[in-house]
Each structure stands twice: as structure tokens, then as C-alpha cells.
C-alpha positions as CSV (number, residue, x, y, z in Angstrom):
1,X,0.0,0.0,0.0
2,X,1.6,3.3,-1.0
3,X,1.7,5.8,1.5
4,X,-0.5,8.8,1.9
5,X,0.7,11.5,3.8
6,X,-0.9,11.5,6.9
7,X,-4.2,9.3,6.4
8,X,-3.4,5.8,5.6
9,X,-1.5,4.5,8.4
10,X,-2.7,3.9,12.3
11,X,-5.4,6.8,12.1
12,X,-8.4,4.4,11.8
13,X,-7.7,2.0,14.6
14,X,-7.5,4.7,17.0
15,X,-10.0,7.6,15.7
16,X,-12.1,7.6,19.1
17,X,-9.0,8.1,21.0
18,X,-8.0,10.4,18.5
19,X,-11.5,12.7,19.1
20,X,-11.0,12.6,22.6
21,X,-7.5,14.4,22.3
22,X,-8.9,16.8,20.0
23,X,-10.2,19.7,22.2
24,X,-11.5,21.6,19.5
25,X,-12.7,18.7,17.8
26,X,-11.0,19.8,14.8
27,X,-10.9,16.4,11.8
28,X,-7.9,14.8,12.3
29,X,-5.4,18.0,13.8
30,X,-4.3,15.9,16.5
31,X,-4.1,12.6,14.4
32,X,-2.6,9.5,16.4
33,X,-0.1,10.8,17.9
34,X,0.7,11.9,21.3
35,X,4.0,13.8,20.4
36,X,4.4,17.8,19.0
37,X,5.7,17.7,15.7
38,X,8.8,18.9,16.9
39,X,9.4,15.9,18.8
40,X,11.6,13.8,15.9
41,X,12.7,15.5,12.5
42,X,10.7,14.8,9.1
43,X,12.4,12.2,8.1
44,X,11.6,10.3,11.4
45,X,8.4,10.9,11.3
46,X,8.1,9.5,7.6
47,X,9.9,6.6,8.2
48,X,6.7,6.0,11.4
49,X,3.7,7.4,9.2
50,X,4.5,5.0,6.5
51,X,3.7,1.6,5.9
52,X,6.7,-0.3,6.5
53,X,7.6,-1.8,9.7
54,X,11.4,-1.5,11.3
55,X,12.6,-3.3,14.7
56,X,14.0,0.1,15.7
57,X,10.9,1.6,15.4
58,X,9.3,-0.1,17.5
59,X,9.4,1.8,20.8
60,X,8.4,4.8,19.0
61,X,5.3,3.5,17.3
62,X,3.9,2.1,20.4
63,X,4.5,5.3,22.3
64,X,2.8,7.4,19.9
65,X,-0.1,5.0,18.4
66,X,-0.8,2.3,20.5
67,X,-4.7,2.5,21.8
68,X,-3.9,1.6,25.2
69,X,-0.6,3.7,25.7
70,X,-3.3,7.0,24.3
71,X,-5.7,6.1,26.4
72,X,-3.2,6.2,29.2
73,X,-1.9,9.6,28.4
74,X,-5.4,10.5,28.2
75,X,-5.8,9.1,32.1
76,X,-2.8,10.9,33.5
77,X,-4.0,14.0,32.4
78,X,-6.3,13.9,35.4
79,X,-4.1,12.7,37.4
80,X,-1.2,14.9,36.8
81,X,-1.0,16.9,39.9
82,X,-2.6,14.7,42.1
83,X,-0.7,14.2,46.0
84,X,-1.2,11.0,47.6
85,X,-3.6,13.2,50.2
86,X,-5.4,14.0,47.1
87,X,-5.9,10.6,46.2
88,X,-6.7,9.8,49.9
89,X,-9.4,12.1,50.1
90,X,-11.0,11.1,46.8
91,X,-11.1,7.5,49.0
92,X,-12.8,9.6,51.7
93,X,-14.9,11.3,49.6
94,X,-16.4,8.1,47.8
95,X,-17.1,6.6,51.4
96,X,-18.9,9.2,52.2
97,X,-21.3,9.2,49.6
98,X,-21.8,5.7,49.9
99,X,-22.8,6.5,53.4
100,X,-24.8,9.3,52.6
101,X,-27.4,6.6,50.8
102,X,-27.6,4.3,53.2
103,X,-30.3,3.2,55.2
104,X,-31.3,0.8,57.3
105,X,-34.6,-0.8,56.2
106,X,-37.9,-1.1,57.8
107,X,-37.7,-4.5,59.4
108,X,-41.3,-4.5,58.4
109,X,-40.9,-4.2,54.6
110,X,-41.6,-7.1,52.2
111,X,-38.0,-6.6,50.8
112,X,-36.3,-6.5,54.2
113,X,-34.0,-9.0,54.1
114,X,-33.0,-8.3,50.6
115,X,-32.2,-5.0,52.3
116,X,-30.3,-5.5,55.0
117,X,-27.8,-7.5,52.2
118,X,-27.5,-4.3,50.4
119,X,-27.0,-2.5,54.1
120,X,-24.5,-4.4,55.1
121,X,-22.9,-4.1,51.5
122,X,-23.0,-1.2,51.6
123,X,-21.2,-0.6,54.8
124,X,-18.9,-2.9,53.9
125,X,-17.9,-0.7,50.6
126,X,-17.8,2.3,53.0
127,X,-15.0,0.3,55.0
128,X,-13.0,-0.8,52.6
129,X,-12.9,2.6,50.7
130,X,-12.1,4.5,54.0
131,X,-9.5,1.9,54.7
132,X,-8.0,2.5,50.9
133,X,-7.7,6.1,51.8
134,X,-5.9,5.8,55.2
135,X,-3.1,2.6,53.4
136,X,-2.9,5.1,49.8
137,X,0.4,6.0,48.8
138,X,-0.3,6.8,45.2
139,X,0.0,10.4,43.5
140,X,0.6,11.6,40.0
141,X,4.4,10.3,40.0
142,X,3.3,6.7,41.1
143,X,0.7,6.7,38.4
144,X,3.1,8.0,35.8
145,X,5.6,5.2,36.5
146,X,2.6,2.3,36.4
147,X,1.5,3.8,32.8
148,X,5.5,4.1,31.5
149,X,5.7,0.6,32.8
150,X,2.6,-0.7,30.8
151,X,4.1,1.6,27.8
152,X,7.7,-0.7,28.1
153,X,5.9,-4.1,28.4
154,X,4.2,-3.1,25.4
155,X,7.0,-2.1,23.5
156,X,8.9,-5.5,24.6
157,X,5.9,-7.2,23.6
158,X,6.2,-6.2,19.8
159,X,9.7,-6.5,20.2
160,X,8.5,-10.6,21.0
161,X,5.9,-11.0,18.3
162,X,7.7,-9.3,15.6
163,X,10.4,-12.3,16.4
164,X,7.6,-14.8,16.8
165,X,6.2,-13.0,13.3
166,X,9.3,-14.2,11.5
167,X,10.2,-17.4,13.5
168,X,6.5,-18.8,12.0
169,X,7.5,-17.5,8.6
170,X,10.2,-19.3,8.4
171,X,9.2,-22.3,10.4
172,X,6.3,-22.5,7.2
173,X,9.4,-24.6,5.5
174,X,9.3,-27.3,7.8
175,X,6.2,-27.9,7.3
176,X,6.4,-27.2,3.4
177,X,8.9,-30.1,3.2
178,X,7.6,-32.6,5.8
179,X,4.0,-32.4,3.5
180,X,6.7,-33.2,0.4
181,X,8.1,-36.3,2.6
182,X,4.6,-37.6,3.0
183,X,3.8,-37.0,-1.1
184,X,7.1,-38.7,-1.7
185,X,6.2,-41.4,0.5
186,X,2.7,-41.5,-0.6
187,X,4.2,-42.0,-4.4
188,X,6.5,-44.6,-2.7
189,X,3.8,-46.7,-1.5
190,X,1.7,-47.0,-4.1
191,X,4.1,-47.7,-6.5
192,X,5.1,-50.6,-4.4
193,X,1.5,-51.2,-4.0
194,X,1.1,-51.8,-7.8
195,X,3.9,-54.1,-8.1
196,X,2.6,-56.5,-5.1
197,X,5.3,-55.3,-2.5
198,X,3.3,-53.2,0.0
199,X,-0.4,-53.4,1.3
200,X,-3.7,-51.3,1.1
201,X,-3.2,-50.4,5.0
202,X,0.3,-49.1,4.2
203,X,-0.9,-46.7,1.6
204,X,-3.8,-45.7,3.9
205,X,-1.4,-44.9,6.8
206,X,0.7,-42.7,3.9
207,X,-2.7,-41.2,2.5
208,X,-3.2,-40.0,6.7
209,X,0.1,-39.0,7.0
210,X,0.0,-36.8,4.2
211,X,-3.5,-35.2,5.5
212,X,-2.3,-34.6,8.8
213,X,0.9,-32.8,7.3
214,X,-1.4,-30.3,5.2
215,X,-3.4,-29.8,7.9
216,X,-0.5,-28.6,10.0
217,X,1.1,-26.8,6.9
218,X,-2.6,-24.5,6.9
219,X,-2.6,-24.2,10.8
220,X,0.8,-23.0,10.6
221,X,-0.1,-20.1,8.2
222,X,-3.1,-19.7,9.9
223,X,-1.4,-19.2,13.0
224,X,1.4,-16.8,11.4
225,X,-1.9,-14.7,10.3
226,X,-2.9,-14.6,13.7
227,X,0.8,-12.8,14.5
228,X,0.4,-10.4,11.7
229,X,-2.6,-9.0,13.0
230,X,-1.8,-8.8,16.2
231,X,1.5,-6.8,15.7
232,X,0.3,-4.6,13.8
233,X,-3.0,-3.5,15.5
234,X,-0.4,-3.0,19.0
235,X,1.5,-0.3,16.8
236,X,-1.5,1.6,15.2
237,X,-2.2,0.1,12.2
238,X,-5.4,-1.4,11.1
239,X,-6.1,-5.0,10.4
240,X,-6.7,-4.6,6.7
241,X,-3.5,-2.5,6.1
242,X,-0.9,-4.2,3.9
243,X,2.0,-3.2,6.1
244,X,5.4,-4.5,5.0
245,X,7.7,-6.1,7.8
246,X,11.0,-5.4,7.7
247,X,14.0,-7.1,8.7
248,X,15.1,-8.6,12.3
249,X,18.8,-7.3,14.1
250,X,21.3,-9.8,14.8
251,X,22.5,-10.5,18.4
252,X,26.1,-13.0,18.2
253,X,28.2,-14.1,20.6
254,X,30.0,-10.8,20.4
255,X,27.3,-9.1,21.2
256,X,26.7,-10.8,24.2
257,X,30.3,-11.0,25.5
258,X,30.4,-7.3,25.8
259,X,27.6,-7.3,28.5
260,X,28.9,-6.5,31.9
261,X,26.3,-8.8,34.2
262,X,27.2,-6.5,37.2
263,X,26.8,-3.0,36.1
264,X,23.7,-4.0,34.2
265,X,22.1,-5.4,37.7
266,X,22.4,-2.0,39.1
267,X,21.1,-0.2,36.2
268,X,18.1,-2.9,35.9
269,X,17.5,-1.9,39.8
270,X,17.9,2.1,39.3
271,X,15.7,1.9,36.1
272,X,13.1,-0.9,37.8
273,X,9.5,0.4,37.7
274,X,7.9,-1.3,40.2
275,X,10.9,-0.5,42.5
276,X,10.8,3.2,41.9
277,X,7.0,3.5,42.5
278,X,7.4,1.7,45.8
279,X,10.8,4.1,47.1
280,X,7.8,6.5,45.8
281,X,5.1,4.9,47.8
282,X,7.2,4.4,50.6
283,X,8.0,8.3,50.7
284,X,4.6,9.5,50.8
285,X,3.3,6.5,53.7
286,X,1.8,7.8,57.1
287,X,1.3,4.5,59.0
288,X,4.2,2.6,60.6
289,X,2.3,-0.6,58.9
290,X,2.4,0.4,55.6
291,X,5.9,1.8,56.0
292,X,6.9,-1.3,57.5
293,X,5.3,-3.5,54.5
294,X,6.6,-0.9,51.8
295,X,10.4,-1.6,53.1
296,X,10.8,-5.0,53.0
297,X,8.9,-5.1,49.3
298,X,11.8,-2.9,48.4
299,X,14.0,-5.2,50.3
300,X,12.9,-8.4,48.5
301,X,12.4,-6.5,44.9
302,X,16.1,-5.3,45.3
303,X,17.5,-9.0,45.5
304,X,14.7,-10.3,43.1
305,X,15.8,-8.0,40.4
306,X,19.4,-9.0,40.9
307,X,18.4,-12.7,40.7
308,X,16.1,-11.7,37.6
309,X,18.6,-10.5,35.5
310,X,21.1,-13.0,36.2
311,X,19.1,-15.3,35.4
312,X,18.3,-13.9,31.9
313,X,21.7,-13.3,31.4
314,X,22.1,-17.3,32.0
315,X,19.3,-17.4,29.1
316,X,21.2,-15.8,27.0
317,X,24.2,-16.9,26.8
318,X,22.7,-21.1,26.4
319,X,20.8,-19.5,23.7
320,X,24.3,-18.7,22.1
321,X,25.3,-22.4,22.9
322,X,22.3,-23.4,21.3
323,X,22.8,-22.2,18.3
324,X,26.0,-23.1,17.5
325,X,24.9,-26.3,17.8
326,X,22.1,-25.7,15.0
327,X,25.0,-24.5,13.2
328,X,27.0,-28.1,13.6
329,X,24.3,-29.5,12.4
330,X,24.0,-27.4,9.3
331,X,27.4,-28.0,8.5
332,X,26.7,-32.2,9.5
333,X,23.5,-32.3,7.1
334,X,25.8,-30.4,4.1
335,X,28.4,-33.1,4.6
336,X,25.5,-35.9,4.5
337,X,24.4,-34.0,1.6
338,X,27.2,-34.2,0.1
339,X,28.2,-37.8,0.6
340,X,24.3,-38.5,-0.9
341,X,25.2,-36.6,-4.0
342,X,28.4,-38.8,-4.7
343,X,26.3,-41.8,-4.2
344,X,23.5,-40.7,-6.1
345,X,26.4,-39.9,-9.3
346,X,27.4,-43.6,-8.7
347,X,24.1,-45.2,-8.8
348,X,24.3,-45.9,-5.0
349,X,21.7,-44.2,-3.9
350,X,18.2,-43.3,-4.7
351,X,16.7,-39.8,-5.8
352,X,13.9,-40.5,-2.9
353,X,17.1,-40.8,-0.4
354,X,18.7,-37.7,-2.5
355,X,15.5,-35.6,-2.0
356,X,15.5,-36.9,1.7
357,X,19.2,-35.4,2.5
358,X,18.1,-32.5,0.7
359,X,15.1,-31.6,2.8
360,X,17.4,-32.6,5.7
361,X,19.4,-29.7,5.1
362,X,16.7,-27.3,4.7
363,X,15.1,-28.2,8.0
364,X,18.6,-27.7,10.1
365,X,18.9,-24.4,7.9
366,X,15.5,-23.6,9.8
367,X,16.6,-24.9,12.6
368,X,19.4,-22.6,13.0
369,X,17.1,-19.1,11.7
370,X,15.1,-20.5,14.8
371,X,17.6,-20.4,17.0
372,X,19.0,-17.2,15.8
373,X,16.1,-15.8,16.4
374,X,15.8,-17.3,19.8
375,X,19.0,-15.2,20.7
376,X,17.4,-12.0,19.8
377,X,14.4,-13.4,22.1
378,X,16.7,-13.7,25.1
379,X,18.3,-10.6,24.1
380,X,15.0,-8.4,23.9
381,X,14.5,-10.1,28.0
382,X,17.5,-9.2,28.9
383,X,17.5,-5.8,27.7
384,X,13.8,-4.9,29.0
385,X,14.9,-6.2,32.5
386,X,18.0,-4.3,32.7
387,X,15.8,-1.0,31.8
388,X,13.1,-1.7,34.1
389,X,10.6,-4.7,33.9
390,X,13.1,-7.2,35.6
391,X,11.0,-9.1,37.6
392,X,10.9,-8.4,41.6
């Protein structure tokens, strides 16, 4: 689809978020986006109005046309200035009101015990809301960090399903070749079937085999569909749009050697989320309970995140290991390969077997795009925990 300025790309998906941002209620002035204009150059902004998808785009798209990361920004605008006292009293204020409407009911009305349920409910709901106001620690900044948070699992998200995008794509080959195993088997079969040397139950278990393998091939492309869709709808786009998906970085063993495990640990704990809203929440507590409860969260987040990220890191670096054994393999299946085409020259070997060593190859060529594109999997983990979503 070629690109028209402005109109063709992630506008559609979002245009009630998009009405809401517009004040004046003014077409499309505000379009998608969240960000002034002045906020990346032209060229930028091209490159994320039109309809190509890039990896290193990613984190910008979701920020500035993803539904649920507008609808956010939308949120914090009434929560902006908030203190965790305002927040408290809008606690106070709801309990209240409930209170307001209660009543006790006439113990001889026809509905009375119905209405002492909905009394007692009631009070209940007053409770709880009074004791939510008293325990709140929460203000603008608090909220801020939960809807950045949300914003960077997003973003990792995409990351994950633009890998998982590709991974399917390429995984289609698989099953491509195993559904020309079971036609080469079927053929097989049947041929021996015609010259006496194989039985009717043979060729039915061939004629299955073959089903189950299509069936697999279309679930697999049904499946890969599926991913399509959902990527792009998380970064603006609408379901229909012919969007073209770029190319996926390589992460290699160099890469990975240059990480320093340690300093990373304390830049996943500075840059942590959920840590930073509770040193937040922990700041604006009044009761020695809640302060009590808020410091050893932080306590056990602090050594979580540490054990998070190492452990990531451990992920990592086997998913090197791992492929360079899909890379042995490659290189076994050419040397089979090989070795099949001398014997297939010499009238040693069938062109069935040939075909088989052939598709061999192929699969382990899969193989080892799969696990290159596990690395960049492990990578994308590591990288989100060390700048803030490490678990705690």
C-alpha cells in the first residue's frame, strides 16, 4: 500500500482516541499521535507514518499509536498533579457518599432482608474505601511510573511478536517439506502397492500422513496470520493495512560478551519500575504498617531484580550455545548431503534418499534461523529487565 501522507497509516484503529485528544474537535489536527511535531525531524516521522515496519521503530510506534498507551496519556491528564492526600481524600470522599445513601430498612418491609444484604454491603464498601484512603500511597508520580511501565511491556511485547512474526515465517518450511516427505512417501507406496510389495493399509497410513501434514502446513499459516494481526494493530495500524515487515537485528556471541552482568544489575535496579513506585510509595506512607510493609517489598524487589537479571543473562548466553549447535548441524546435514550426491552420481543411492538429505538440510537451515532468532528473544529479556521490567 503506497503511503499517503498523513491518512493511511494507524489513524483508523484509534480515531475515538484520537476525538478525545482533540479539544476543539478539529478532523484529524491531533491525528494518532501523542508527540508535537517537533518531537523527531521529518524524516523520522516518515519513516513512522508509512507503511513499513522497522525493529527500531518499535518503541516509538507504540508510544505514539498504540490504543492503550493514548488512552493512558489521556488518564494521567487527570491525574497529573494529584498528591497522595489528594488521592486519599477522593477514598474519603467516595465513602462518604456511599454513606450518605444508606439506610437501614424497615424490618417490616416485604424486601427486608434483601435490604439488610445491600446494608451491610453497603457498609462494607464504606469500609474498605475508607480503609484504601488511610493505606494510599499513590499520586501523580506513582501513576506516571505504572502507565510508563505498561508503555515498556508493550513495546517488549512487539519486540517478541515481531520475532515470533518471522520465526512462523520461516518455520512454514518445515512444514512445506515434511507435507513433500509424505507426497514422496505417498508416491512410494503406491508404487510398491502396484507391483505387489506393499499393502492397502500401508498406503492408507501414507494417504493420513500426508492429511495430517497439510493440515499442520494450513494451521501453521493460519497461525502466522494470527501474529500479523496482532503486531500490527499493538502499533496503530489497522487490520486490513498491507503493512510491509521489515528485517530482524542480529545478536552473536560478540554481542553478548560485551555485557557487563554486574553493572547492568544495578542499572536494571535504578531503572526498575515497580521498585521506583514503591521508594515512591514508601515516601509518601503515614502509617508505621504500611511503611513497614513498603520496606521490605523494596527489600525483596532489590535481591529479586538482581536474581532476575542474572538469570536472563544465564538465558542468554545457552541461547548462544544453542545455536551453534544448529550450526553443527548445518554444517553435518551439508556433509550428509554431500556424501548423498556422490552416491546418487554412482548409482548408489536413490533420488527418494537424495530428496530426503536435501530436505534434511533445509530443516537444520530452519533450525538454525530459529535459534537465531531465539537469541534475539533472550536478548529483547534481557535488555527490558535491565531498563526496568526485571521481575521483583
Amino acid at each position: 500500500m503506497t503511503k499517503k501522507i498523513h491518512f493511511n497509516k494507524k489513524k483508523l484503529s484509534v480515531l475515538l482516541v484520537i476525538s478525545m485528544m482533540s479539544a476543539a474537535g478539529s478532523g484529524f489536527a491531533a491525528f494518532a499521535e501523542q508527540s508535537p511535531s517537533f518531537a523527531y525531524s521529518s524524516e523520522v516521522w516518515a519513516k513512522l507514518r508509512d507503511n513499513k515496519l522497522e525493529y527500531d521503530e518499535i518503541d516509538k510506534l507504540i508510544h505514539e499509536y498504540n490504543p492503550t498507551v493514548l488512552s493512558n496519556a489521556l488518564s494521567y491528564k487527570d491525574q497529573s498533579d494529584k498528591t497522595s492526600s489528594d488521592v486519599a481524600q477522593s477514598y474519603y470522599d467516595a465513602a462518604e457518599q456511599i454513606q450518605n445513601n444508606m439506610s437501614y430498612p424497615d424490618e417490616d418491609s416485604a424486601n427486608y432482608a434483601s435490604g439488610v444484604t445491600s446494608y451491610l454491603n453497603s457498609q462494607i464498601s464504606y469500609e474498605n474505601l475508607r480503609e484504601q484512603g488511610d493505606k494510599n500511597t499513590n499520586d501523580s508520580e506513582t501513576y506516571k511510573l505504572n502507565y510508563d511501565k505498561q508503555e515498556a511491556n508493550l513495546c517488549k511485547q512487539a519486540k517478541q511478536l515481531m520475532v515470533n512474526y518471522w520465526s512462523q515465517y520461516n518455520n512454514l518450511e518445515t512444514y512445506r517439506n515434511n507435507v513433500t516427505l509424505a507426497e514422496q512417501e505417498l508416491d512410494t507406496v503406491s508404487r510398491k502397492l502396484a507391483a505387489g510389495l506393499a499393502t492397502e493399509s500401508s498406503k492408507l497410513s501414507a494417504e493420513q500422513s500426508l492429511t495430517m501434514a497439510k493440515t499442520a502446513l494450513q494451521s501453521a499459516e493460519v497461525s502466522l496470520e494470527s501474529t500479523r494481526k496482532s503486531l500490527v494493530l499493538m502499533l496503530g495500524w489497522n487490520i486490513t493495512d498491507e503493512v510491509e515487515i521489515g528485517e530482524l537485528p542480529t545478536v552473536n556471541a560478540d554481542t553478548v560478551n560485551t555485557i557487563d552482568l554486574n553493572s547492568d544489575i544495578e542499572k536494571a535496579k535504578s531503572n526498575n519500575y515497580t521498585l521506583k513506585t514503591t521508594e515512591k510509595q514508601l515516601s509518601n506512607a503515614t502509617t508505621s504498617n504500611v511503611k513497614e510493609e513498603l520496606t521490605q517489598t523494596k527489600d525483596t524487589a532489590v535481591k529479586n531484580i538482581a536474581q532476575n537479571v542474572t538469570n536472563l543473562y544465564d538465558s542468554l548466553k545457552q541461547s548462544i550455545s544453542d545455536l551453534d549447535a544448529a550450526k553443527d548441524n548445518v554444517t553435518a546435514k551439508e556433509q550428509e548431503l554431500s556424501a548423498a550426491e556422490h552416491k546418487k552420481a554412482a548409482g548408489m543411492m536413490t533420488e527418494s534418499s537424495h530428496k530426503k538429505a536435501e530436505l534434511a538440510l533445509d530443516s537444520a537451515k530452519v533450525q538454525q534461523e530459529l535459534k537465531q532468532y531465539a537469541v534475539l528473544t533472550a536478548y529483547i529479556n534481557y535488555e527490558a529487565a535491565v531498563n526496568g521490567l526485571a521481575e521483583t
